[in-house]
Coordinates of C-alpha atoms in Angstrom, one line a residue:
M244 CA -139.4 -23.8 121.2
T245 CA -143.0 -24.2 122.0
T246 CA -144.5 -23.6 125.4
W247 CA -147.7 -25.4 124.5
T248 CA -148.2 -28.0 127.1
R249 CA -151.8 -29.1 127.0
K250 CA -152.9 -32.5 125.7
A251 CA -153.7 -32.0 122.1
L252 CA -155.7 -35.2 121.4
L253 CA -159.3 -36.3 121.6
L254 CA -159.6 -39.9 120.3
T255 CA -162.5 -41.6 118.7
V256 CA -163.0 -45.3 118.3
S257 CA -163.0 -45.4 114.5
A258 CA -159.8 -46.8 113.0
A259 CA -158.5 -45.8 109.6
A260 CA -155.3 -46.6 107.8
A261 CA -153.8 -44.1 105.4
A262 CA -155.0 -44.3 101.8
A263 CA -153.2 -46.6 99.5
G264 CA -150.7 -45.2 97.0
T265 CA -152.0 -43.8 93.8
L266 CA -150.4 -42.1 90.8
T267 CA -148.0 -39.2 91.0
A268 CA -148.9 -35.8 89.6
V269 CA -146.9 -36.8 86.4
G270 CA -148.5 -40.2 86.1
A271 CA -145.9 -42.6 87.3
P272 CA -147.0 -45.2 89.8
V273 CA -145.7 -45.0 93.3
A274 CA -145.8 -48.1 95.5
H275 CA -146.1 -46.5 98.9
S276 CA -148.8 -48.7 100.3
R277 CA -146.8 -51.8 101.3
P278 CA -145.4 -51.2 104.8
A279 CA -141.8 -51.9 105.5
G280 CA -140.4 -53.0 108.9
P281 CA -142.4 -54.4 111.9
A282 CA -146.1 -54.6 111.7
T283 CA -147.9 -51.7 113.5
P284 CA -151.6 -51.4 114.2
P285 CA -153.4 -48.7 112.1
I286 CA -154.0 -45.4 113.8
A287 CA -157.4 -44.5 115.2
W288 CA -158.0 -40.9 114.1
G289 CA -160.4 -38.4 115.8
P290 CA -160.9 -34.7 116.2
C291 CA -158.0 -32.6 117.6
A292 CA -158.4 -30.7 120.8
P293 CA -158.1 -26.9 120.6
I294 CA -154.6 -25.6 120.5
P295 CA -154.1 -22.4 122.5
G296 CA -153.4 -19.5 120.1
T297 CA -153.6 -21.6 117.0
P298 CA -156.7 -22.3 115.0
V299 CA -157.0 -25.9 113.9
P300 CA -157.9 -26.3 110.2
A301 CA -161.2 -28.0 109.4
G302 CA -160.4 -31.7 108.8
Q303 CA -157.2 -31.9 110.8
Q304 CA -157.3 -35.1 112.8
C305 CA -155.4 -36.3 115.8
A306 CA -154.6 -39.6 117.5
T307 CA -152.1 -41.4 119.7
L308 CA -149.4 -43.7 118.5
R309 CA -147.8 -46.0 121.1
V310 CA -144.1 -46.8 120.7
P311 CA -141.4 -48.5 122.7
L312 CA -139.7 -46.4 125.4
D313 CA -136.5 -48.3 124.7
Y314 CA -136.1 -49.9 121.2
R315 CA -133.7 -52.3 122.7
A316 CA -136.6 -53.8 124.6
P317 CA -139.5 -53.5 122.1
G318 CA -141.8 -55.5 124.3
G319 CA -141.3 -53.5 127.4
R320 CA -142.6 -50.1 128.6
T321 CA -144.1 -47.8 126.0
V322 CA -144.6 -44.0 125.5
D323 CA -147.4 -42.2 123.6
L324 CA -146.9 -39.9 120.7
A325 CA -149.4 -37.3 119.6
V326 CA -149.8 -37.6 115.8
T327 CA -151.9 -35.6 113.4
R328 CA -152.9 -35.6 109.8
L329 CA -154.6 -33.3 107.2
R330 CA -155.7 -35.3 104.2
T331 CA -155.4 -34.1 100.7
D332 CA -158.4 -32.1 99.4
R333 CA -157.7 -33.5 95.9
P334 CA -157.6 -37.3 96.2
E335 CA -157.2 -37.7 92.5
A336 CA -153.9 -35.8 92.7
R337 CA -152.5 -37.7 95.7
R338 CA -149.1 -39.3 95.3
G339 CA -148.2 -40.1 98.9
T340 CA -147.8 -38.7 102.5
L341 CA -145.6 -35.8 103.5
L342 CA -144.3 -35.7 107.0
V343 CA -143.8 -32.2 108.6
L344 CA -141.2 -32.0 111.3
A345 CA -141.1 -29.0 113.6
G346 CA -138.0 -27.3 114.9
G347 CA -136.7 -27.0 118.4
P348 CA -135.9 -29.4 120.1
G349 CA -139.3 -28.9 121.6
G350 CA -141.4 -27.8 118.6
S351 CA -144.9 -29.4 118.4
G352 CA -145.7 -31.0 115.1
V353 CA -149.4 -31.0 115.9
Q354 CA -149.2 -27.2 116.3
R355 CA -147.0 -26.7 113.2
L356 CA -149.3 -28.6 111.0
A357 CA -152.2 -26.5 112.2
Q358 CA -150.2 -23.4 111.4
K359 CA -148.8 -24.5 108.0
G360 CA -151.2 -27.2 106.8
E361 CA -153.6 -25.2 104.7
A362 CA -150.8 -23.3 103.0
L363 CA -148.8 -26.5 102.4
R364 CA -151.7 -28.3 101.0
A365 CA -152.3 -25.5 98.5
A366 CA -148.6 -25.2 97.6
T367 CA -148.3 -28.9 96.9
E368 CA -151.6 -28.9 94.9
G369 CA -153.1 -31.6 97.0
A370 CA -150.4 -34.1 96.2
Y371 CA -150.0 -35.3 99.7
D372 CA -151.8 -36.3 102.9
L373 CA -149.9 -34.2 105.5
V374 CA -148.9 -35.7 108.8
S375 CA -146.8 -34.7 111.8
L376 CA -146.1 -35.7 115.4
D377 CA -145.2 -34.3 118.7
P378 CA -141.8 -35.9 119.5
R379 CA -141.6 -37.7 122.8
G380 CA -141.5 -35.1 125.5
V381 CA -143.4 -32.5 123.5
G382 CA -147.0 -31.2 123.6
G383 CA -149.5 -34.1 123.6
S384 CA -146.9 -36.9 123.7
T385 CA -145.6 -38.5 126.9
R386 CA -143.8 -35.9 128.9
A387 CA -141.3 -36.0 131.8
G388 CA -139.4 -33.4 133.8
C389 CA -136.3 -33.3 135.9
G390 CA -137.6 -31.0 138.7
I391 CA -135.5 -28.1 137.5
P392 CA -136.0 -25.1 139.9
E393 CA -138.2 -22.3 138.5
A394 CA -135.4 -19.7 138.5
D395 CA -133.3 -21.9 136.2
R396 CA -136.2 -22.4 133.7
H397 CA -136.2 -18.9 132.2
L398 CA -135.0 -18.8 128.6
V399 CA -132.1 -16.5 129.7
T400 CA -131.0 -19.0 132.3
L401 CA -131.4 -22.0 130.2
R402 CA -129.4 -20.4 127.5
A403 CA -126.5 -19.6 129.9
Y404 CA -125.8 -15.9 129.5
P405 CA -122.8 -14.8 131.5
A406 CA -123.0 -12.2 134.3
A407 CA -122.7 -8.5 133.4
D408 CA -119.0 -8.7 134.1
G409 CA -118.5 -11.8 132.0
S410 CA -118.2 -14.2 134.9
I411 CA -119.6 -17.7 134.3
T412 CA -119.5 -18.8 138.0
E413 CA -123.3 -18.9 138.3
N414 CA -123.6 -20.6 134.9
I415 CA -121.4 -23.4 136.1
A416 CA -123.4 -23.9 139.3
R417 CA -126.7 -23.9 137.4
A418 CA -125.4 -26.3 134.7
R419 CA -124.3 -28.7 137.5
R420 CA -127.5 -28.7 139.4
T421 CA -129.6 -29.1 136.2
A422 CA -127.6 -32.1 135.1
E423 CA -127.8 -33.6 138.6
A424 CA -131.6 -33.0 138.7
C425 CA -132.0 -34.9 135.4
A426 CA -129.7 -37.7 136.5
R427 CA -131.6 -38.0 139.8
D428 CA -135.2 -37.4 138.9
G429 CA -135.5 -37.5 135.1
G430 CA -135.8 -41.3 134.8
P431 CA -135.8 -43.4 131.7
V432 CA -138.3 -41.2 129.8
V433 CA -136.0 -38.2 130.0
R434 CA -133.0 -40.4 129.0
S435 CA -135.0 -41.5 125.9
F436 CA -135.3 -38.0 124.5
S437 CA -133.0 -38.0 121.5
T438 CA -132.9 -37.5 117.7
R439 CA -132.1 -41.2 117.2
N440 CA -135.3 -42.2 119.0
Q441 CA -137.2 -39.6 117.1
A442 CA -136.0 -41.3 113.9
R443 CA -137.2 -44.6 115.2
D444 CA -140.5 -43.1 116.2
I445 CA -140.9 -41.7 112.7
D446 CA -140.5 -45.1 111.2
R447 CA -143.2 -46.5 113.5
L448 CA -145.5 -43.7 112.4
R449 CA -144.7 -44.5 108.7
A450 CA -145.6 -48.2 109.3
A451 CA -148.8 -47.3 111.2
L452 CA -149.8 -45.1 108.2
G453 CA -149.4 -48.1 105.9
E454 CA -146.8 -46.3 103.8
R455 CA -143.7 -47.9 102.3
K456 CA -142.1 -44.4 101.9
L457 CA -142.6 -40.9 103.3
S458 CA -141.7 -37.6 101.9
V459 CA -140.4 -35.2 104.6
W460 CA -140.2 -31.5 105.1
G461 CA -138.0 -30.7 108.1
H462 CA -137.6 -27.2 109.5
S463 CA -134.6 -26.1 111.7
Y464 CA -133.9 -28.9 114.2
G465 CA -136.5 -30.9 112.4
S466 CA -134.4 -30.8 109.3
Y467 CA -131.6 -32.5 111.2
A468 CA -134.0 -35.1 112.5
A469 CA -135.2 -35.6 108.9
A470 CA -131.6 -36.0 107.6
V471 CA -130.9 -38.6 110.3
Y472 CA -134.1 -40.6 109.4
A473 CA -133.2 -40.5 105.7
Q474 CA -129.6 -41.6 106.5
E475 CA -130.8 -44.6 108.6
H476 CA -133.7 -45.5 106.3
P477 CA -132.8 -44.4 102.8
D478 CA -135.2 -46.8 101.2
R479 CA -138.2 -45.3 103.2
V480 CA -137.8 -41.7 102.1
D481 CA -139.4 -40.4 98.9
R482 CA -138.6 -36.7 98.6
L483 CA -136.7 -34.8 101.4
V484 CA -136.7 -31.1 102.0
L485 CA -134.2 -29.7 104.5
D486 CA -135.1 -26.2 105.5
S487 CA -132.6 -24.1 107.5
V488 CA -130.3 -26.9 108.7
G489 CA -127.2 -27.0 110.9
D490 CA -123.7 -28.5 110.6
P491 CA -124.1 -32.4 110.8
D492 CA -120.6 -33.0 112.1
P493 CA -121.3 -36.0 114.5
A494 CA -118.6 -34.8 116.9
R495 CA -120.4 -31.5 117.5
V496 CA -124.1 -31.5 116.4
E497 CA -126.0 -29.4 118.9
Y498 CA -122.9 -28.1 120.6
G499 CA -121.6 -26.9 117.3
W500 CA -125.0 -25.3 116.4
M501 CA -124.9 -23.3 119.6
T502 CA -121.4 -22.0 119.1
N503 CA -122.3 -20.9 115.6
V504 CA -125.0 -18.6 116.9
S505 CA -122.6 -15.7 117.7
S506 CA -121.4 -15.3 114.1
A507 CA -124.9 -15.9 112.8
V508 CA -126.5 -13.1 114.8
A509 CA -123.7 -10.7 113.8
L510 CA -124.3 -11.5 110.1
R511 CA -128.1 -11.0 110.4
F512 CA -128.1 -7.9 112.7
P513 CA -127.4 -5.4 109.8
D514 CA -130.8 -6.3 108.3
F515 CA -132.5 -5.0 111.5
A516 CA -130.2 -2.0 111.7
A517 CA -131.1 -1.0 108.1
W518 CA -134.8 -1.4 108.9
A519 CA -134.6 0.5 112.2
A520 CA -132.7 3.5 110.5
D521 CA -135.1 3.7 107.5
P522 CA -136.9 7.1 107.4
A523 CA -140.1 5.0 106.8
R524 CA -140.0 4.1 110.5
E525 CA -140.3 7.8 111.5
A526 CA -144.1 7.9 111.2
E527 CA -144.4 4.7 113.2
G528 CA -142.2 6.0 116.0
L529 CA -139.9 3.1 115.5
R530 CA -136.8 4.8 113.9
L531 CA -134.0 4.1 116.3
A532 CA -131.2 6.0 114.6
R533 CA -130.5 8.2 111.6
R534 CA -127.8 5.8 110.3
A535 CA -127.8 2.1 110.2
E536 CA -124.3 1.9 111.7
D537 CA -125.5 3.7 114.8
V538 CA -128.1 1.0 115.7
Q539 CA -125.7 -1.5 117.1
P540 CA -123.9 0.9 119.5
L541 CA -127.4 2.1 120.7
F542 CA -128.5 -1.5 121.3
L543 CA -125.3 -2.4 123.1
D544 CA -125.4 0.7 125.3
L545 CA -129.0 -0.1 126.3
A546 CA -128.2 -3.7 127.1
R547 CA -125.3 -2.6 129.3
E548 CA -127.6 -0.1 131.1
L549 CA -130.1 -2.9 131.7
D550 CA -127.4 -5.2 133.0
H551 CA -126.8 -2.9 135.9
A552 CA -130.3 -1.4 136.2
P553 CA -133.0 -3.7 135.0
K554 CA -136.2 -2.0 134.1
E555 CA -139.6 -3.0 135.5
S556 CA -141.7 -4.6 132.7
A557 CA -145.4 -5.1 132.2
T558 CA -145.0 -8.6 133.7
P559 CA -144.8 -8.3 137.5
G560 CA -141.6 -9.8 139.0
V561 CA -139.9 -10.3 135.6
P562 CA -137.8 -7.2 134.7
L563 CA -136.3 -6.3 131.4
T564 CA -132.6 -7.1 131.9
G565 CA -129.8 -6.8 129.5
N566 CA -129.9 -10.5 128.8
R567 CA -133.6 -10.5 128.2
L568 CA -133.1 -7.7 125.6
R569 CA -130.3 -9.7 124.0
Q570 CA -132.5 -12.8 123.8
A571 CA -135.4 -10.7 122.4
L572 CA -133.0 -9.7 119.7
Q573 CA -132.1 -13.2 118.8
S574 CA -135.7 -14.3 118.6
A575 CA -136.7 -11.3 116.5
L576 CA -134.0 -11.9 113.9
N577 CA -135.7 -15.0 112.8
S578 CA -138.2 -13.0 110.7
D579 CA -138.5 -9.4 109.5
T580 CA -142.0 -9.4 110.8
A581 CA -140.6 -9.3 114.3
F582 CA -138.5 -6.2 113.8
A583 CA -141.3 -3.8 114.8
P584 CA -142.1 -5.5 118.1
L585 CA -138.3 -5.5 118.9
A586 CA -138.1 -1.8 118.1
R587 CA -141.1 -1.1 120.3
L588 CA -139.4 -3.0 123.1
I589 CA -136.2 -0.9 122.7
R590 CA -138.2 2.4 122.6
S591 CA -140.1 1.4 125.7
A592 CA -136.8 0.5 127.5
Q593 CA -135.4 3.9 126.6
D594 CA -138.4 5.8 127.9
P595 CA -138.0 6.6 131.6
A596 CA -141.8 6.2 132.1
G597 CA -142.1 3.1 129.9
R598 CA -143.0 -0.4 131.1
P599 CA -141.7 -2.7 128.4
V600 CA -144.0 -5.5 127.3
L601 CA -141.8 -8.7 127.1
P602 CA -142.2 -11.2 124.4
P603 CA -144.2 -14.2 125.6
E604 CA -141.2 -16.5 125.7
L605 CA -139.4 -14.1 128.0
A606 CA -142.3 -13.2 130.3
G607 CA -141.9 -16.2 132.7
A608 CA -140.3 -19.6 133.3
L609 CA -140.9 -22.5 131.0
P610 CA -142.7 -25.5 132.4
D611 CA -140.4 -28.1 133.9
E612 CA -141.2 -30.6 131.1
D613 CA -140.3 -28.2 128.3
A614 CA -137.1 -27.1 129.9
S615 CA -136.1 -30.7 130.7
L616 CA -136.9 -31.9 127.1
T617 CA -134.8 -29.2 125.5
M618 CA -131.8 -29.9 127.7
A619 CA -132.2 -33.7 127.4
V620 CA -132.2 -33.8 123.6
V621 CA -129.2 -31.6 123.1
C622 CA -127.3 -33.4 125.9
N623 CA -128.3 -37.0 125.0
D624 CA -127.5 -36.6 121.3
V625 CA -123.7 -35.8 121.6
R626 CA -121.1 -35.6 124.3
W627 CA -120.3 -31.9 125.0
P628 CA -116.9 -30.7 126.3
G629 CA -116.5 -31.3 130.0
P630 CA -116.4 -28.7 132.7
D631 CA -112.6 -28.4 132.7
S632 CA -112.2 -27.9 129.0
G633 CA -111.8 -24.1 129.0
Y634 CA -115.3 -22.6 128.9
A635 CA -114.2 -19.4 130.7
R636 CA -111.5 -18.7 128.1
R637 CA -113.8 -19.5 125.2
V638 CA -116.6 -17.3 126.6
A639 CA -114.3 -14.4 127.0
A640 CA -113.0 -14.6 123.4
D641 CA -116.5 -15.0 122.0
R642 CA -117.8 -12.1 124.1
A643 CA -115.1 -9.8 122.9
R644 CA -115.6 -10.7 119.2
Y645 CA -119.4 -10.9 119.1
Q646 CA -120.8 -8.3 121.5
L647 CA -124.4 -8.8 120.5
T648 CA -124.6 -12.3 122.1
A649 CA -122.3 -11.5 125.0
G650 CA -120.6 -14.9 125.1
M651 CA -123.7 -16.9 125.6
P652 CA -123.3 -19.3 122.6
A653 CA -119.8 -20.4 123.9
N654 CA -120.9 -20.9 127.5
M655 CA -121.4 -24.0 129.6
S656 CA -124.6 -25.9 129.5
P657 CA -125.8 -28.8 131.7
C658 CA -124.4 -31.1 129.0
A659 CA -120.9 -30.5 130.4
F660 CA -122.0 -32.5 133.5
W661 CA -124.5 -34.9 131.9
K662 CA -124.7 -38.5 133.0
Y663 CA -125.1 -41.1 130.3
D664 CA -126.4 -44.6 130.3
E665 CA -124.4 -45.2 127.2
E666 CA -122.1 -43.2 125.0
P667 CA -124.0 -41.0 122.5
R668 CA -123.6 -42.1 118.9
P669 CA -124.7 -39.3 116.5
T670 CA -125.6 -40.4 113.0
R671 CA -123.0 -39.5 110.4
I672 CA -124.7 -38.0 107.4
T673 CA -123.1 -39.2 104.1
D674 CA -123.5 -39.2 100.4
E675 CA -124.7 -42.8 100.4
G676 CA -128.3 -43.0 99.5
P677 CA -130.7 -41.8 96.8
S678 CA -130.4 -38.4 95.2
N679 CA -133.7 -37.1 96.6
V680 CA -132.8 -34.1 98.8
L681 CA -133.5 -30.4 98.3
M682 CA -132.1 -27.9 100.8
I683 CA -133.3 -24.4 101.2
Q684 CA -131.3 -21.9 103.2
S685 CA -131.2 -18.2 104.0
L686 CA -127.9 -16.3 103.3
R687 CA -128.2 -14.7 106.8
D688 CA -129.9 -17.2 109.1
P689 CA -129.5 -16.1 112.8
A690 CA -129.9 -19.7 114.1
T691 CA -128.6 -22.1 111.6
P692 CA -126.1 -20.1 109.5
L693 CA -125.2 -20.7 105.9
A694 CA -121.7 -22.0 106.9
G695 CA -123.3 -25.0 108.7
A696 CA -125.8 -25.7 106.0
R697 CA -122.9 -25.8 103.5
K698 CA -121.3 -28.6 105.6
M699 CA -124.6 -30.5 105.4
R700 CA -124.6 -29.9 101.6
A701 CA -121.0 -31.2 101.4
A702 CA -121.8 -34.3 103.5
L703 CA -124.8 -35.2 101.3
G704 CA -122.8 -34.8 98.0
E705 CA -124.8 -35.7 94.9
R706 CA -127.7 -36.7 97.0
A707 CA -128.7 -33.0 97.4
R708 CA -129.2 -29.7 95.7
M709 CA -129.3 -26.4 97.7
V710 CA -131.3 -23.3 97.0
T711 CA -130.0 -20.3 98.8
V712 CA -132.3 -17.3 99.4
G713 CA -130.9 -13.8 99.4
Q714 CA -132.5 -12.5 102.5
G715 CA -132.2 -12.9 106.3
G716 CA -134.3 -15.1 108.5
H717 CA -134.8 -18.6 109.8
G718 CA -137.2 -21.0 108.1
M719 CA -137.5 -20.3 104.4
Y720 CA -140.2 -22.5 102.9
L721 CA -143.6 -20.9 103.4
G722 CA -141.9 -18.8 106.1
N723 CA -140.2 -15.6 105.1
G724 CA -142.1 -14.7 101.9
N725 CA -139.6 -15.5 99.2
A726 CA -141.7 -16.6 96.2
C727 CA -138.7 -18.0 94.2
G728 CA -137.6 -20.2 97.1
D729 CA -141.2 -21.3 97.8
R730 CA -141.7 -22.2 94.2
A731 CA -138.5 -24.3 94.0
V732 CA -139.5 -26.4 97.0
S733 CA -143.2 -26.8 95.9
D734 CA -142.1 -27.8 92.4
F735 CA -139.8 -30.5 93.8
L736 CA -142.5 -31.9 96.1
V737 CA -145.1 -32.0 93.4
T738 CA -143.0 -33.1 90.4
G739 CA -139.7 -34.4 91.9
K740 CA -137.7 -32.0 89.7
R741 CA -134.8 -30.2 91.3
P742 CA -132.4 -27.6 89.9
G743 CA -129.6 -29.2 87.9
R744 CA -127.1 -27.5 90.2
D745 CA -127.2 -25.5 93.4
T746 CA -129.0 -22.2 92.7
H747 CA -129.8 -18.9 94.3
C748 CA -133.1 -16.9 94.7
P749 CA -132.6 -13.2 95.1
N750 CA -134.5 -11.3 97.7

């Protein structure tokens, strides 16, 4: 989830449509230059504004795309989308346009293209112009908030951790007041934040680029948005990469993704435990235990201590609590590169004189617009179980079985009290459509576990092949350093060739 909230666009008056389709890398013509769907004015590209903490590659351009607030009233009120592109540095090799979709909900596509664009352009040998967008509600796009109180906008309150004794009384009260705030003050813009509208917005971007088809690389939540777009517009997708994807069951979607986190964290934690018990950590001062099996009890004991006696952190007024430690663990499990900062946090918490440095996402409240966007998408997409459906019982069972997450994934969210203008209708992902999908998935993903990805694979049938990667982490392509997995995706994007059957890349 991004906390970047500044406007990321500086427009110029020059207008340029995307380049017309050329030949593929293997010499076959691709007719991508004839727009499909309603006519859309070309995009006026200009330089991007600075992105805090992220260098913008030379040549990356930004613009605004105006789209309907409500596609049922296309001539009515509009919202602005921040869009961005990085053109191929090898025009002679260009075969089309590749859309990059960030995770979240709440990830900025403008920022992700700045982070990944140069590496992606090199990995795909200049075969694509690269484009992305900030979904409505994110970054430089039209934003809106619900007026959620600051105390309710910390990650550990948005994510509904139970009290130290397992009680969910305060979670219920917080969920109710957040849903009521969004119903009262969110307005039509907040009600428009959904995956279905993101798919519609993507198609407007495609038309504005002058492309008949887009290739798409979706990461995390972005992979679900990509799958929805491909399901609803199968004739407008060229090559589709789904990277770290969740269960597409339309009866569950985001609700199901959250409940899967408990088992996912439990499956991934041993990777951190092995790292933290490795003698190589001794010289770094980061070895937490002599044996890997001792790391989890150490962590759980420390979290319980912090439940009852939070420790003053380096951020005034924001102590390190047990739930902040648990959330720091969940975030760190996404990548092995985050293991060392997590171990330092644990060491500092153990030190009577230590003042732990909190990860940025835990050091303060999210802006109202970011918190509102995240809640709105997951609530607008699918109807969650109501408040009287047995949350306390499910939290107690989950808490007992999966101690590392303390019952949070099974807990109540504002979605239990959400007010709808119309019943959510999640898209059902099916095997109807072209066979043009490549999935890539970690065996031990702490956010979108393999079990959910296998359900997406089964839903897609012969439309897809899946590459599993024998390591832990979330976000595999150009993300966790597996050369075999990176090569499989890059080869598919450049040549269109997939493995003949599902395949595995060892660590």
